[in-house]
């Protein structure tokens, strides 16, 4: 049950990430379309000035180069969007139409990560619950292997006699040989049974080591996700500033080019910088959303301890655990 719950959460996380990737791909394609249109306008402006004898042929060729590059970028973005849609539809069971539409903006994750998250949150993680249950099962198998070392009595011996007639073992009655064989069989195969005990004990040790390793891995995943939250938030703030400045620089370069104060190289460089800045901002916003999904997955849920009934049932009672 815990493994099933873990697979369900993993699938939900993959679907969310695929959704965010599809959202980013949609926005990146729109940006590529807008960029291509912007370069077309630039070519028109430069062409008009070239025909008027104000600008040289080099300016027109450089503008056309960037327009062709924008067309290439648009085709790349279209292919990326097609892949993202198909991946999302695959997870949703709608493959392979590639017709799904994902609208909306890549808004920052809702709410901040609260301070003082308790370590008990990790008790909900399905992989830790499953590892603990495997450890408990390994302990039960060790007990079973040790129990097999003890003699076993059946309810009846040969001839329908009950096993409580132990006096038959003393008077040499051949009708009880099957009972005696059953009684002493563990003695004759003791080496094999003791090997089973050793094997079960080794498996229990391995299950304990696996459980401890998963706990440490869970803590490391939480630490990485929390660090990513902080770093990506800082990156987005810086990327937002870079985008605003790059956009302002492009508008200024365009104005100065139209006025004859700057050359085409400055204008095209400013235009490319503005596009890169906006594209990078979209990518960071998507990564922030992915990071929040990773944090919830690492914690086994949200920021409040609300145990899943399925996992509570899988985890068993304290008496079972002890």
Short mmCIF file of C-alpha atoms in Angstrom, two decimals:
data_model
loop_
_atom_site.label_atom_id
_atom_site.label_comp_id
_atom_site.label_asym_id
_atom_site.label_seq_id
_atom_site.Cartn_x
_atom_site.Cartn_y
_atom_site.Cartn_z
CA UNK A 1 0.00 0.00 0.00
CA UNK A 2 2.84 2.38 0.80
CA UNK A 3 4.58 1.56 -2.50
CA UNK A 4 1.31 2.22 -4.32
CA UNK A 5 0.90 5.58 -2.55
CA UNK A 6 4.51 6.44 -3.41
CA UNK A 7 3.89 5.66 -7.08
CA UNK A 8 0.72 7.76 -7.02
CA UNK A 9 2.54 10.77 -5.54
CA UNK A 10 5.40 10.36 -8.00
CA UNK A 11 2.96 10.30 -10.92
CA UNK A 12 1.20 13.40 -9.59
CA UNK A 13 4.54 15.22 -9.32
CA UNK A 14 5.58 14.18 -12.85
CA UNK A 15 2.23 15.40 -14.19
CA UNK A 16 2.59 18.77 -12.47
CA UNK A 17 6.11 19.22 -13.82
CA UNK A 18 4.96 18.23 -17.30
CA UNK A 19 2.16 20.80 -16.98
CA UNK A 20 4.61 23.54 -15.99
CA UNK A 21 6.98 22.53 -18.81
CA UNK A 22 4.07 22.77 -21.24
CA UNK A 23 3.16 26.22 -19.87
CA UNK A 24 6.74 27.42 -20.31
CA UNK A 25 6.91 25.96 -23.82
CA UNK A 26 3.70 27.81 -24.74
CA UNK A 27 5.10 31.10 -23.42
CA UNK A 28 8.49 30.51 -25.07
CA UNK A 29 6.78 29.90 -28.41
CA UNK A 30 4.71 33.06 -28.05
CA UNK A 31 7.88 34.99 -27.22
CA UNK A 32 9.55 33.50 -30.32
CA UNK A 33 6.58 34.60 -32.45
CA UNK A 34 6.71 38.09 -31.01
CA UNK A 35 10.47 38.20 -31.52
CA UNK A 36 10.18 37.16 -35.16
CA UNK A 37 7.56 39.85 -35.73
CA UNK A 38 9.81 42.39 -34.02
CA UNK A 39 12.74 41.47 -36.29
CA UNK A 40 10.48 41.72 -39.33
CA UNK A 41 9.58 45.27 -38.32
CA UNK A 42 13.26 46.01 -37.81
CA UNK A 43 14.05 44.73 -41.31
CA UNK A 44 11.26 46.91 -42.70
CA UNK A 45 12.62 49.99 -40.91
CA UNK A 46 16.20 49.33 -41.98
CA UNK A 47 15.08 48.53 -45.54
CA UNK A 48 13.21 51.82 -45.78
CA UNK A 49 16.25 53.74 -44.55
CA UNK A 50 18.50 51.77 -46.92
CA UNK A 51 16.31 52.58 -49.90
CA UNK A 52 16.32 56.23 -48.83
CA UNK A 53 20.13 56.11 -48.90
CA UNK A 54 20.41 56.82 -45.16
CA UNK A 55 21.82 53.42 -44.06
CA UNK A 56 24.28 51.06 -45.79
CA UNK A 57 23.50 47.60 -47.17
CA UNK A 58 25.37 46.05 -44.23
CA UNK A 59 22.64 47.23 -41.84
CA UNK A 60 19.97 45.53 -43.92
CA UNK A 61 21.90 42.26 -44.14
CA UNK A 62 22.56 42.17 -40.39
CA UNK A 63 18.87 42.75 -39.71
CA UNK A 64 17.95 39.93 -42.09
CA UNK A 65 20.41 37.59 -40.34
CA UNK A 66 18.70 38.16 -37.00
CA UNK A 67 15.28 37.75 -38.63
CA UNK A 68 16.34 34.36 -40.04
CA UNK A 69 17.72 33.37 -36.65
CA UNK A 70 14.41 34.30 -35.04
CA UNK A 71 12.62 32.04 -37.54
CA UNK A 72 14.90 29.14 -36.57
CA UNK A 73 14.24 29.80 -32.87
CA UNK A 74 10.49 29.80 -33.51
CA UNK A 75 10.66 26.37 -35.17
CA UNK A 76 12.72 25.03 -32.26
CA UNK A 77 10.14 26.38 -29.79
CA UNK A 78 7.31 24.82 -31.76
CA UNK A 79 9.02 21.43 -31.65
CA UNK A 80 9.62 21.80 -27.91
CA UNK A 81 5.96 22.64 -27.34
CA UNK A 82 4.88 19.59 -29.37
CA UNK A 83 7.13 17.34 -27.23
CA UNK A 84 5.85 18.92 -24.01
CA UNK A 85 2.23 18.42 -25.04
CA UNK A 86 2.81 14.79 -25.96
CA UNK A 87 4.59 14.10 -22.65
CA UNK A 88 1.73 15.66 -20.71
CA UNK A 89 -0.85 13.73 -22.70
CA UNK A 90 1.10 10.52 -22.11
CA UNK A 91 0.87 11.06 -18.35
CA UNK A 92 -2.82 11.95 -18.63
CA UNK A 93 -3.65 8.95 -20.81
CA UNK A 94 -4.54 11.11 -23.84
CA UNK A 95 -1.53 10.33 -26.04
CA UNK A 96 -0.87 10.94 -28.94
CA UNK A 97 -3.18 13.73 -30.06
CA UNK A 98 -0.81 16.62 -29.07
CA UNK A 99 -3.86 18.87 -29.00
CA UNK A 100 -3.99 19.74 -25.30
CA UNK A 101 -3.95 23.45 -24.47
CA UNK A 102 -2.31 24.79 -21.34
CA UNK A 103 -3.21 28.37 -20.53
CA UNK A 104 -2.12 30.65 -17.73
CA UNK A 105 1.03 32.37 -16.53
CA UNK A 106 3.99 30.93 -14.69
CA UNK A 107 3.11 32.64 -11.43
CA UNK A 108 5.40 32.14 -8.41
CA UNK A 109 4.51 29.30 -5.99
CA UNK A 110 1.69 30.23 -3.65
CA UNK A 111 2.83 31.16 -0.16
CA UNK A 112 6.23 31.02 1.46
CA UNK A 113 7.82 27.99 3.06
CA UNK A 114 7.10 28.35 6.81
CA UNK A 115 9.93 28.33 9.31
CA UNK A 116 10.38 25.49 11.78
CA UNK A 117 9.10 22.58 9.71
CA UNK A 118 9.14 19.53 12.01
CA UNK A 119 11.10 16.42 11.07
CA UNK A 120 7.94 14.41 11.81
CA UNK A 121 6.65 15.51 8.39
CA UNK A 122 8.93 12.90 6.85
CA UNK A 123 6.97 10.13 8.57
CA UNK A 124 4.35 10.55 5.82
CA UNK A 125 6.78 9.76 3.01
CA UNK A 126 5.57 6.55 1.37
CA UNK A 127 9.10 5.30 0.65
CA UNK A 128 10.02 5.60 4.35
CA UNK A 129 6.81 3.87 5.40
CA UNK A 130 7.48 1.06 2.93
CA UNK A 131 11.10 0.71 4.10
CA UNK A 132 9.98 0.53 7.74
CA UNK A 133 7.41 -2.14 6.87
CA UNK A 134 10.07 -4.14 5.01
CA UNK A 135 12.27 -3.89 8.09
CA UNK A 136 9.40 -5.18 10.25
CA UNK A 137 8.78 -8.00 7.77
CA UNK A 138 12.47 -8.94 7.81
CA UNK A 139 12.33 -9.11 11.60
CA UNK A 140 9.30 -11.41 11.39
CA UNK A 141 11.12 -13.68 8.95
CA UNK A 142 14.06 -13.91 11.35
CA UNK A 143 11.68 -14.95 14.12
CA UNK A 144 10.08 -17.52 11.82
CA UNK A 145 13.47 -19.00 10.89
CA UNK A 146 14.37 -19.35 14.57
CA UNK A 147 11.02 -20.92 15.31
CA UNK A 148 11.72 -23.58 12.67
CA UNK A 149 14.57 -24.85 14.83
CA UNK A 150 12.04 -26.10 17.40
CA UNK A 151 10.51 -29.58 17.10
CA UNK A 152 7.04 -29.73 15.58
CA UNK A 153 4.25 -32.08 16.63
CA UNK A 154 1.22 -32.98 14.57
CA UNK A 155 -2.19 -33.51 16.05
CA UNK A 156 -2.20 -37.22 15.11
CA UNK A 157 0.41 -39.87 14.53
CA UNK A 158 0.04 -42.96 12.37
CA UNK A 159 -3.00 -45.07 13.07
CA UNK A 160 -4.98 -42.03 14.13
CA UNK A 161 -3.32 -41.73 17.50
CA UNK A 162 -3.05 -38.30 19.01
CA UNK A 163 0.33 -36.71 19.52
CA UNK A 164 -0.45 -36.34 23.19
CA UNK A 165 0.21 -40.07 23.63
CA UNK A 166 3.88 -39.52 24.22
CA UNK A 167 4.18 -42.76 26.09
CA UNK A 168 4.19 -44.49 22.70
CA UNK A 169 7.61 -42.97 22.09
CA UNK A 170 8.95 -44.98 25.02
CA UNK A 171 7.44 -48.42 24.36
CA UNK A 172 8.76 -48.69 20.79
CA UNK A 173 5.37 -48.78 19.09
CA UNK A 174 6.08 -48.63 15.34
CA UNK A 175 2.78 -46.88 14.73
CA UNK A 176 4.28 -43.66 15.99
CA UNK A 177 7.31 -43.51 13.72
CA UNK A 178 5.78 -40.79 11.56
CA UNK A 179 5.22 -38.76 14.72
CA UNK A 180 8.77 -39.33 15.85
CA UNK A 181 10.16 -38.41 12.44
CA UNK A 182 8.18 -35.19 12.53
CA UNK A 183 9.46 -34.51 16.02
CA UNK A 184 13.14 -34.99 15.25
CA UNK A 185 13.26 -33.72 11.69
CA UNK A 186 14.50 -30.23 12.75
CA UNK A 187 17.34 -31.95 14.61
CA UNK A 188 18.52 -33.84 11.52
CA UNK A 189 18.44 -30.73 9.30
CA UNK A 190 19.62 -28.29 11.96
CA UNK A 191 22.51 -27.04 9.79
CA UNK A 192 20.16 -25.98 7.05
CA UNK A 193 17.73 -24.33 9.45
CA UNK A 194 20.50 -22.46 11.23
CA UNK A 195 21.72 -21.22 7.85
CA UNK A 196 18.21 -19.94 7.24
CA UNK A 197 18.35 -18.08 10.57
CA UNK A 198 21.67 -16.51 9.58
CA UNK A 199 20.27 -15.59 6.17
CA UNK A 200 17.14 -14.03 7.68
CA UNK A 201 19.24 -12.10 10.20
CA UNK A 202 21.43 -10.78 7.38
CA UNK A 203 18.34 -9.71 5.45
CA UNK A 204 17.06 -7.92 8.54
CA UNK A 205 20.38 -6.09 8.86
CA UNK A 206 20.16 -5.15 5.18
CA UNK A 207 16.59 -3.89 5.63
CA UNK A 208 17.72 -1.79 8.59
CA UNK A 209 20.58 -0.31 6.56
CA UNK A 210 18.20 0.39 3.67
CA UNK A 211 15.74 2.14 5.99
CA UNK A 212 18.51 4.28 7.53
CA UNK A 213 19.82 5.15 4.06
CA UNK A 214 16.35 6.21 2.92
CA UNK A 215 15.92 8.43 5.98
CA UNK A 216 19.22 10.19 5.27
CA UNK A 217 18.30 10.50 1.59
CA UNK A 218 14.93 12.01 2.54
CA UNK A 219 16.63 14.60 4.74
CA UNK A 220 19.08 15.44 1.95
CA UNK A 221 16.22 15.84 -0.56
CA UNK A 222 14.42 18.22 1.78
CA UNK A 223 17.61 20.22 2.32
CA UNK A 224 18.22 20.50 -1.43
CA UNK A 225 14.63 21.52 -2.11
CA UNK A 226 14.73 24.20 0.59
CA UNK A 227 18.02 25.53 -0.73
CA UNK A 228 16.62 25.59 -4.27
CA UNK A 229 13.61 27.59 -3.05
CA UNK A 230 15.89 30.32 -1.76
CA UNK A 231 18.37 30.33 -4.65
CA UNK A 232 15.70 30.28 -7.36
CA UNK A 233 13.77 33.10 -5.69
CA UNK A 234 16.94 35.22 -5.73
CA UNK A 235 17.61 34.25 -9.35
CA UNK A 236 14.10 35.22 -10.40
CA UNK A 237 14.44 38.63 -8.74
CA UNK A 238 17.72 39.22 -10.57
CA UNK A 239 16.30 37.90 -13.87
CA UNK A 240 13.28 40.19 -13.53
CA UNK A 241 15.57 43.19 -13.08
CA UNK A 242 17.70 42.10 -16.05
CA UNK A 243 14.60 41.76 -18.21
CA UNK A 244 13.34 45.23 -17.29
CA UNK A 245 16.72 46.80 -17.97
CA UNK A 246 17.20 44.91 -21.24
CA UNK A 247 13.74 45.92 -22.42
CA UNK A 248 14.45 49.55 -21.58
CA UNK A 249 17.82 49.37 -23.36
CA UNK A 250 16.18 47.98 -26.50
CA UNK A 251 13.56 50.71 -26.58
CA UNK A 252 16.27 53.33 -26.13
CA UNK A 253 18.47 51.76 -28.83
CA UNK A 254 15.51 51.65 -31.21
CA UNK A 255 14.77 55.32 -30.58
CA UNK A 256 18.43 56.30 -31.08
CA UNK A 257 18.67 54.23 -34.28
CA UNK A 258 15.59 55.86 -35.76
CA UNK A 259 17.10 59.24 -34.85
CA UNK A 260 20.38 58.30 -36.50
CA UNK A 261 22.35 58.42 -33.25
CA UNK A 262 23.28 54.70 -33.10
CA UNK A 263 24.12 52.02 -35.64
CA UNK A 264 22.28 48.79 -36.41
CA UNK A 265 24.75 46.68 -34.43
CA UNK A 266 23.79 48.41 -31.19
CA UNK A 267 20.09 48.03 -31.94
CA UNK A 268 20.30 44.33 -32.80
CA UNK A 269 22.48 43.58 -29.77
CA UNK A 270 19.96 45.31 -27.49
CA UNK A 271 17.11 43.42 -29.14
CA UNK A 272 18.83 40.04 -28.66
CA UNK A 273 19.61 40.88 -25.03
CA UNK A 274 15.95 41.72 -24.35
CA UNK A 275 14.77 38.43 -25.87
CA UNK A 276 17.35 36.37 -23.92
CA UNK A 277 16.41 38.07 -20.67
CA UNK A 278 12.70 37.37 -21.10
CA UNK A 279 13.31 33.78 -22.17
CA UNK A 280 15.57 33.22 -19.16
CA UNK A 281 12.96 34.70 -16.84
CA UNK A 282 10.34 32.24 -18.12
CA UNK A 283 12.71 29.31 -17.54
CA UNK A 284 13.51 30.36 -13.96
CA UNK A 285 9.82 30.78 -13.15
CA UNK A 286 9.14 27.25 -14.36
CA UNK A 287 12.08 25.93 -12.34
CA UNK A 288 10.70 27.59 -9.20
CA UNK A 289 7.39 25.78 -9.68
CA UNK A 290 9.22 22.49 -10.25
CA UNK A 291 11.23 23.11 -7.10
CA UNK A 292 8.07 23.61 -5.03
CA UNK A 293 6.74 20.28 -6.35
CA UNK A 294 10.05 18.64 -5.36
CA UNK A 295 9.76 20.09 -1.87
CA UNK A 296 6.24 18.73 -1.38
CA UNK A 297 7.39 15.36 -2.70
CA UNK A 298 10.41 15.36 -0.36
CA UNK A 299 8.19 16.18 2.62
CA UNK A 300 5.60 13.59 1.65
CA UNK A 301 2.90 16.27 1.44
CA UNK A 302 2.27 19.85 2.46
CA UNK A 303 3.68 21.86 5.33
CA UNK A 304 1.10 20.61 7.87
CA UNK A 305 1.26 17.10 9.35
CA UNK A 306 -1.85 15.36 8.03
CA UNK A 307 -1.22 11.64 7.75
CA UNK A 308 -2.61 9.73 4.80
CA UNK A 309 -5.08 7.05 6.02
CA UNK A 310 -3.67 4.59 3.49
CA UNK A 311 -0.16 5.04 4.83
CA UNK A 312 -1.34 4.90 8.42
CA UNK A 313 -2.96 1.55 7.65
CA UNK A 314 0.17 0.36 5.86
CA UNK A 315 2.35 1.45 8.75
CA UNK A 316 0.44 -0.66 11.24
CA UNK A 317 0.00 -0.16 14.95
CA UNK A 318 2.68 0.51 17.53
CA UNK A 319 2.19 -3.02 18.82
CA UNK A 320 2.98 -4.45 15.36
CA UNK A 321 6.04 -2.26 15.03
CA UNK A 322 7.37 -3.20 18.44
#
